[in-house]
Amino acid sequence: MNNPLSRKILKQIEQLARKPGFIYVLALLIRRDMFFGKDEAADVNWRERMHNHEVDVLAGFLVKDKIDLSKKPTPKDAENTIREIRKLFDELHSSVSAKLFKAFSSDLGDLQSLSDEEKEVLHNEIFGAGQAMVEPMFYGNSGAYDFQYLWLVEDLYALDKEWLEANGINLELYSTYCFALKALLVIKSSKKSKGAELDDAYDGLTFNAGEFFDFMQRRLKDDPDVSLESVKGFLERFSTTPPANSKFEIPGDNNTIEPFPIISLGDGSYFLPTEFNLAESIYNIPWIWMMRDKQYKTRAEENRGDNIELLTTKLLKRTFSDNAYNSVQIMKGSKVITDADSLALIGNKAIVFQCKSKWLTDLSRKGDDATIANDFHEAIQKAYDQGLASRRVLLNQSGYEFVLKDGTKIMPSEAIDEVYIVCVTASVYPAAINQVDSYLEKRKNDPATIAISLLDLDLMTHYLGDPYEFLFYVKQRIDLYETYKGTSEISFLGFHLRQRIHKLPPNHFFVADETFGQLVDADLLHRVGLTDKPKEKDQLIPESSNKFFERLLNELKAIEQPQVTDVIMFLMSLSENTIDNFTRYMQDFIAKVASGEKVTEDFSASIENEMGFTFVVAKDDNRLREIMDVLSSKNKYKFKANQWLALGCNASQTSRIVTAVKFDKDPWKYSPALEKVVKLLKRGTTNQIQPSRRQKRKPKRKKRPNKSKKRK
C-alpha cells in the first residue's frame, strides 16, 4: 500500500478518523461488523464487513489526536461517515489488487505456450513481488483465536518464569483479565435502547477500572491476585494514551494500537476496539520486554528457541504420545551433524518439525521485496533447510545415532521411507502459505513443506488426535500442494475435516477459501462454550456412516509393523464413493464364504490406473495367500499401477475383517514373465471392478439368469 494512490486513499481515511467525535462512529462500526449472533459463526459474510486490520487502521488514526468526547455526531452524520469509510476501504483494496492484475499477460495464448520452468519463473515474478504480498498480509485470516493465545502463553515463556515474576508480570492473571474483559464488554454491548444505537455502541466498548474490578470480584471472589491495584496495572501496561502514533501513516508502519490496544480516554475510562489485539499482545509482547532488558537479552534468546521446541513437542504429544520427541540431536560418532527440533514417528514415516521465532518486520508488511525475502529466509527457509538435513539422515540411518538432550538414544525404524518437513513459527506469520509458494528454494526432487504457527499446530492436534489422521493430513498437504491453494491453514484444515484432501484429476486445482475456516469457527467456538451448536448444514466433521470401514482401519492400526502405515494411507486416500463400493462387496463376500455358499470369493479394482485393490475371502490361509499373491501381481501389472493393496480374510476367523495384508508400491515396469501371466489369466473368473474415484460405478459381476422367468 506504499504507492501514491493507496497513500492518497489512506490520507482521506485518516482525515475522517481524526474528526472530533469519530470514536462514536468507530464504536458503531465495530458493533455492526465485529459482533455476530451465537448461531451465525458459519454464515457471517465477512467480505461485507470491516476486516479487523481495517479497524486497527481506523483506531491507529484515531489516537493521533487527543479524543474529544463532547462532540458526538448525529445519527445521520455517523451513517454518512460509515458509508464513506466503507467506500474508501473498497477503493484501497482495489488499488492494491489492480497492480497484481496488470502483471498478467493479456495474451493467454502466450501463457499457454510457456514451458513449466518459464511458467514458474513468471509465477514468482508476479506473485513473489513484494507488493503482491501486501494484500494477503493485510487482508488474510488472523490465523488464530484469541483464547488460543491465552491458553498457550504460559508455555511459550515457561523457561522465563523467574524473570517474569521479578518484573511483576503475571501471564496467568493477564489471561484471566483478558477473558473477563471480553465477557464484560459482550454483556455491555448486548444492551439495546430504542433510538440510542450510537450511545449503546460507545457504552458497550467503554469501561473504567472500578467497574472492571467489580465485575472480576463477583466472579473470582477468593483469588488473592485480583485487586483494584493489579487491574489498574494491567490496564496501564496495555493501553495507549492519545495523542500518540504520530508516525503511523500506512499499514506496515508501527501502529501502537496493536501492542497497546486499550485506549485511555483521559477521564479514568477506557475504550477497547478489539479484544483480539489484547490477547495477541499478551502472547507476543513479553518477548519485546525481555529484549529491552540488556542483562537478560542473551538468556531470553536462548530460552526462546527452547520454549518453542518444548511447546511444539507438548502439542504433538496430544496426538503422537511417546512417539513425539523434543530436540533430537543427530550424531555421527561424537559429532553433531544436525538436529530435529521436534520429531514425530509413526511406522515407516516421520515428520520433522523445525521451529523459528522470527517475526515479519514492518518493511515486509509494506511490501519491500528484499526485506520480505530476508524475513522468509530467516523464518522458514532456514527451518526447511535444517529439516532437509534431518530427512536425509532418517532415510539413510547407517552410522548415525539419534540422541535426546538427556542422553537417551532413540531408535527410529530403519524402514522409514518418507520424511515430511513442517516449519513452525512461534507467532502467526502473515501470508506464510503465499510466501512458501513464491520464495521457497528447493531442488527438483526435494519435497515441499508447509509453514504453520504454534496456533495452527494447536488446532491440528486438537482435531487430528489420531496419529494416522495427523500424518495423512500433513502428507496430503505436502504431496498435493500444487493443486490445492488456500488463504490460511485453518481453511485447509476445515476443508480436510469436512471432505478430506484428495488427489484431483489432471489439470484441476482447488482453492480452500475462508468459508471452510468458518466451519472451524462455528465448531470450535461451540466446543469452548461460546456459541450454539452449528446447524446440520454447517457440521465440520460429518458423522461416518461406514462403521465397517472404521473397523477395518482400527484392525490395521493395531498391527505392529511399520509398513502397515502405507496401507492405512492408501485406504484413507480413497474417495468416499470408492470406499462405500469396496466395503459393500467385502461384507457380501465374507458372508457368502462364512456361510458356506462359496468356497472362495474375490474382487480386484484399478483406481485411475495409479493404484489398485484386491480382496480375497477363503477359509484356508494357504489358499488365501496364494490367490492374493496371484491376483495382486497380475492386476498391478495389467493396469500398470504403481501401488496395489491386497487384503485377505479367513472367513473361519469371523472376529476379524483382515487376516492377511500385501502391499506393493514398487513403480510399474515391463516384465515378460508377467505379460504371460496376464494373458493366461485373461479369462479368469475373478470379479473385476474399476470404480472411478469421484463417480459411483458398480462392480461388474457375472450375470445370472432370473429363475423366476420361464424361458421361451
PDB file of N, CA, C and O in Angstrom, residues 199-232:
ATOM      1  N   ASP A 199     -25.095   5.699  21.182  1.00  0.00           N
ATOM      2  CA  ASP A 199     -24.691   5.685  22.596  1.00  0.00           C
ATOM      3  C   ASP A 199     -24.450   4.257  23.089  1.00  0.00           C
ATOM      4  O   ASP A 199     -23.487   3.991  23.816  1.00  0.00           O
ATOM      5  N   ASP A 200     -25.326   3.349  22.698  1.00  0.00           N
ATOM      6  CA  ASP A 200     -25.173   1.951  23.118  1.00  0.00           C
ATOM      7  C   ASP A 200     -23.860   1.368  22.608  1.00  0.00           C
ATOM      8  O   ASP A 200     -23.173   0.628  23.326  1.00  0.00           O
ATOM      9  N   ALA A 201     -23.523   1.685  21.358  1.00  0.00           N
ATOM     10  CA  ALA A 201     -22.291   1.156  20.765  1.00  0.00           C
ATOM     11  C   ALA A 201     -21.068   1.659  21.522  1.00  0.00           C
ATOM     12  O   ALA A 201     -20.149   0.886  21.839  1.00  0.00           O
ATOM     13  N   TYR A 202     -21.070   2.947  21.826  1.00  0.00           N
ATOM     14  CA  TYR A 202     -19.942   3.532  22.563  1.00  0.00           C
ATOM     15  C   TYR A 202     -19.863   2.964  23.982  1.00  0.00           C
ATOM     16  O   TYR A 202     -18.798   2.548  24.448  1.00  0.00           O
ATOM     17  N   ASP A 203     -20.984   2.935  24.675  1.00  0.00           N
ATOM     18  CA  ASP A 203     -21.007   2.424  26.053  1.00  0.00           C
ATOM     19  C   ASP A 203     -20.581   0.955  26.113  1.00  0.00           C
ATOM     20  O   ASP A 203     -19.967   0.520  27.092  1.00  0.00           O
ATOM     21  N   GLY A 204     -20.900   0.196  25.057  1.00  0.00           N
ATOM     22  CA  GLY A 204     -20.573  -1.230  25.042  1.00  0.00           C
ATOM     23  C   GLY A 204     -19.091  -1.529  24.970  1.00  0.00           C
ATOM     24  O   GLY A 204     -18.661  -2.635  25.315  1.00  0.00           O
ATOM     25  N   LEU A 205     -18.296  -0.551  24.532  1.00  0.00           N
ATOM     26  CA  LEU A 205     -16.850  -0.757  24.405  1.00  0.00           C
ATOM     27  C   LEU A 205     -16.058   0.099  25.395  1.00  0.00           C
ATOM     28  O   LEU A 205     -14.831   0.158  25.308  1.00  0.00           O
ATOM     29  N   THR A 206     -16.766   0.729  26.306  1.00  0.00           N
ATOM     30  CA  THR A 206     -16.130   1.642  27.263  1.00  0.00           C
ATOM     31  C   THR A 206     -16.318   1.120  28.692  1.00  0.00           C
ATOM     32  O   THR A 206     -17.355   0.563  29.027  1.00  0.00           O
ATOM     33  N   PHE A 207     -15.302   1.318  29.535  1.00  0.00           N
ATOM     34  CA  PHE A 207     -15.357   0.849  30.922  1.00  0.00           C
ATOM     35  C   PHE A 207     -14.335   1.630  31.737  1.00  0.00           C
ATOM     36  O   PHE A 207     -13.481   2.342  31.174  1.00  0.00           O
ATOM     37  N   ASN A 208     -14.390   1.499  33.035  1.00  0.00           N
ATOM     38  CA  ASN A 208     -13.354   2.082  33.895  1.00  0.00           C
ATOM     39  C   ASN A 208     -12.802   1.007  34.820  1.00  0.00           C
ATOM     40  O   ASN A 208     -13.364  -0.096  34.916  1.00  0.00           O
ATOM     41  N   ALA A 209     -11.715   1.297  35.487  1.00  0.00           N
ATOM     42  CA  ALA A 209     -11.029   0.295  36.309  1.00  0.00           C
ATOM     43  C   ALA A 209     -11.920  -0.225  37.432  1.00  0.00           C
ATOM     44  O   ALA A 209     -11.932  -1.428  37.721  1.00  0.00           O
ATOM     45  N   GLY A 210     -12.658   0.683  38.073  1.00  0.00           N
ATOM     46  CA  GLY A 210     -13.517   0.247  39.168  1.00  0.00           C
ATOM     47  C   GLY A 210     -14.616  -0.684  38.698  1.00  0.00           C
ATOM     48  O   GLY A 210     -14.915  -1.702  39.352  1.00  0.00           O
ATOM     49  N   GLU A 211     -15.235  -0.346  37.580  1.00  0.00           N
ATOM     50  CA  GLU A 211     -16.290  -1.191  37.010  1.00  0.00           C
ATOM     51  C   GLU A 211     -15.746  -2.577  36.672  1.00  0.00           C
ATOM     52  O   GLU A 211     -16.381  -3.603  36.961  1.00  0.00           O
ATOM     53  N   PHE A 212     -14.549  -2.609  36.066  1.00  0.00           N
ATOM     54  CA  PHE A 212     -13.933  -3.884  35.686  1.00  0.00           C
ATOM     55  C   PHE A 212     -13.580  -4.699  36.928  1.00  0.00           C
ATOM     56  O   PHE A 212     -13.794  -5.916  36.982  1.00  0.00           O
ATOM     57  N   PHE A 213     -13.050  -4.033  37.957  1.00  0.00           N
ATOM     58  CA  PHE A 213     -12.682  -4.730  39.195  1.00  0.00           C
ATOM     59  C   PHE A 213     -13.921  -5.334  39.860  1.00  0.00           C
ATOM     60  O   PHE A 213     -13.898  -6.474  40.331  1.00  0.00           O
ATOM     61  N   ASP A 214     -15.013  -4.571  39.906  1.00  0.00           N
ATOM     62  CA  ASP A 214     -16.250  -5.089  40.498  1.00  0.00           C
ATOM     63  C   ASP A 214     -16.739  -6.324  39.752  1.00  0.00           C
ATOM     64  O   ASP A 214     -17.207  -7.299  40.364  1.00  0.00           O
ATOM     65  N   PHE A 215     -16.617  -6.280  38.440  1.00  0.00           N
ATOM     66  CA  PHE A 215     -17.027  -7.420  37.607  1.00  0.00           C
ATOM     67  C   PHE A 215     -16.178  -8.646  37.938  1.00  0.00           C
ATOM     68  O   PHE A 215     -16.689  -9.768  38.061  1.00  0.00           O
ATOM     69  N   MET A 216     -14.866  -8.437  38.122  1.00  0.00           N
ATOM     70  CA  MET A 216     -13.957  -9.529  38.466  1.00  0.00           C
ATOM     71  C   MET A 216     -14.256 -10.074  39.863  1.00  0.00           C
ATOM     72  O   MET A 216     -14.264 -11.288  40.082  1.00  0.00           O
ATOM     73  N   GLN A 217     -14.526  -9.177  40.799  1.00  0.00           N
ATOM     74  CA  GLN A 217     -14.786  -9.584  42.179  1.00  0.00           C
ATOM     75  C   GLN A 217     -16.011 -10.496  42.282  1.00  0.00           C
ATOM     76  O   GLN A 217     -16.026 -11.449  43.066  1.00  0.00           O
ATOM     77  N   ARG A 218     -17.016 -10.210  41.479  1.00  0.00           N
ATOM     78  CA  ARG A 218     -18.241 -11.019  41.535  1.00  0.00           C
ATOM     79  C   ARG A 218     -17.999 -12.436  41.032  1.00  0.00           C
ATOM     80  O   ARG A 218     -18.724 -13.362  41.393  1.00  0.00           O
ATOM     81  N   ARG A 219     -16.969 -12.609  40.211  1.00  0.00           N
ATOM     82  CA  ARG A 219     -16.708 -13.922  39.613  1.00  0.00           C
ATOM     83  C   ARG A 219     -15.532 -14.655  40.250  1.00  0.00           C
ATOM     84  O   ARG A 219     -15.460 -15.880  40.215  1.00  0.00           O
ATOM     85  N   LEU A 220     -14.566 -13.913  40.781  1.00  0.00           N
ATOM     86  CA  LEU A 220     -13.386 -14.532  41.393  1.00  0.00           C
ATOM     87  C   LEU A 220     -13.164 -13.932  42.783  1.00  0.00           C
ATOM     88  O   LEU A 220     -12.166 -13.261  43.046  1.00  0.00           O
ATOM     89  N   LYS A 221     -14.085 -14.193  43.661  1.00  0.00           N
ATOM     90  CA  LYS A 221     -14.053 -13.591  44.993  1.00  0.00           C
ATOM     91  C   LYS A 221     -12.823 -13.994  45.797  1.00  0.00           C
ATOM     92  O   LYS A 221     -12.276 -13.207  46.567  1.00  0.00           O
ATOM     93  N   ASP A 222     -12.381 -15.231  45.636  1.00  0.00           N
ATOM     94  CA  ASP A 222     -11.322 -15.760  46.503  1.00  0.00           C
ATOM     95  C   ASP A 222      -9.937 -15.739  45.866  1.00  0.00           C
ATOM     96  O   ASP A 222      -8.994 -16.323  46.411  1.00  0.00           O
ATOM     97  N   ASP A 223      -9.776 -15.095  44.715  1.00  0.00           N
ATOM     98  CA  ASP A 223      -8.469 -15.048  44.061  1.00  0.00           C
ATOM     99  C   ASP A 223      -7.649 -13.909  44.665  1.00  0.00           C
ATOM    100  O   ASP A 223      -7.985 -12.725  44.489  1.00  0.00           O
ATOM    101  N   PRO A 224      -6.558 -14.219  45.395  1.00  0.00           N
ATOM    102  CA  PRO A 224      -5.776 -13.167  46.070  1.00  0.00           C
ATOM    103  C   PRO A 224      -5.055 -12.234  45.096  1.00  0.00           C
ATOM    104  O   PRO A 224      -4.658 -11.127  45.473  1.00  0.00           O
ATOM    105  N   ASP A 225      -4.841 -12.691  43.847  1.00  0.00           N
ATOM    106  CA  ASP A 225      -4.129 -11.858  42.871  1.00  0.00           C
ATOM    107  C   ASP A 225      -5.004 -10.754  42.293  1.00  0.00           C
ATOM    108  O   ASP A 225      -4.500  -9.777  41.735  1.00  0.00           O
ATOM    109  N   VAL A 226      -6.319 -10.931  42.389  1.00  0.00           N
ATOM    110  CA  VAL A 226      -7.235  -9.949  41.811  1.00  0.00           C
ATOM    111  C   VAL A 226      -7.436  -8.806  42.804  1.00  0.00           C
ATOM    112  O   VAL A 226      -7.969  -8.995  43.901  1.00  0.00           O
ATOM    113  N   SER A 227      -6.977  -7.631  42.401  1.00  0.00           N
ATOM    114  CA  SER A 227      -7.136  -6.437  43.237  1.00  0.00           C
ATOM    115  C   SER A 227      -7.319  -5.235  42.329  1.00  0.00           C
ATOM    116  O   SER A 227      -7.000  -5.281  41.140  1.00  0.00           O
ATOM    117  N   LEU A 228      -7.833  -4.162  42.896  1.00  0.00           N
ATOM    118  CA  LEU A 228      -8.017  -2.943  42.103  1.00  0.00           C
ATOM    119  C   LEU A 228      -6.668  -2.438  41.601  1.00  0.00           C
ATOM    120  O   LEU A 228      -6.549  -1.968  40.462  1.00  0.00           O
ATOM    121  N   GLU A 229      -5.646  -2.583  42.442  1.00  0.00           N
ATOM    122  CA  GLU A 229      -4.307  -2.135  42.046  1.00  0.00           C
ATOM    123  C   GLU A 229      -3.787  -2.938  40.854  1.00  0.00           C
ATOM    124  O   GLU A 229      -3.226  -2.377  39.909  1.00  0.00           O
ATOM    125  N   SER A 230      -3.967  -4.278  40.884  1.00  0.00           N
ATOM    126  CA  SER A 230      -3.469  -5.105  39.778  1.00  0.00           C
ATOM    127  C   SER A 230      -4.284  -4.860  38.506  1.00  0.00           C
ATOM    128  O   SER A 230      -3.748  -4.917  37.398  1.00  0.00           O
ATOM    129  N   VAL A 231      -5.584  -4.574  38.648  1.00  0.00           N
ATOM    130  CA  VAL A 231      -6.410  -4.247  37.486  1.00  0.00           C
ATOM    131  C   VAL A 231      -5.905  -2.967  36.831  1.00  0.00           C
ATOM    132  O   VAL A 231      -5.746  -2.894  35.604  1.00  0.00           O
ATOM    133  N   LYS A 232      -5.633  -1.965  37.650  1.00  0.00           N
ATOM    134  CA  LYS A 232      -5.116  -0.704  37.106  1.00  0.00           C
ATOM    135  C   LYS A 232      -3.757  -0.910  36.433  1.00  0.00           C
ATOM    136  O   LYS A 232      -3.479  -0.346  35.372  1.00  0.00           O
TER     137      LYS A 232
END
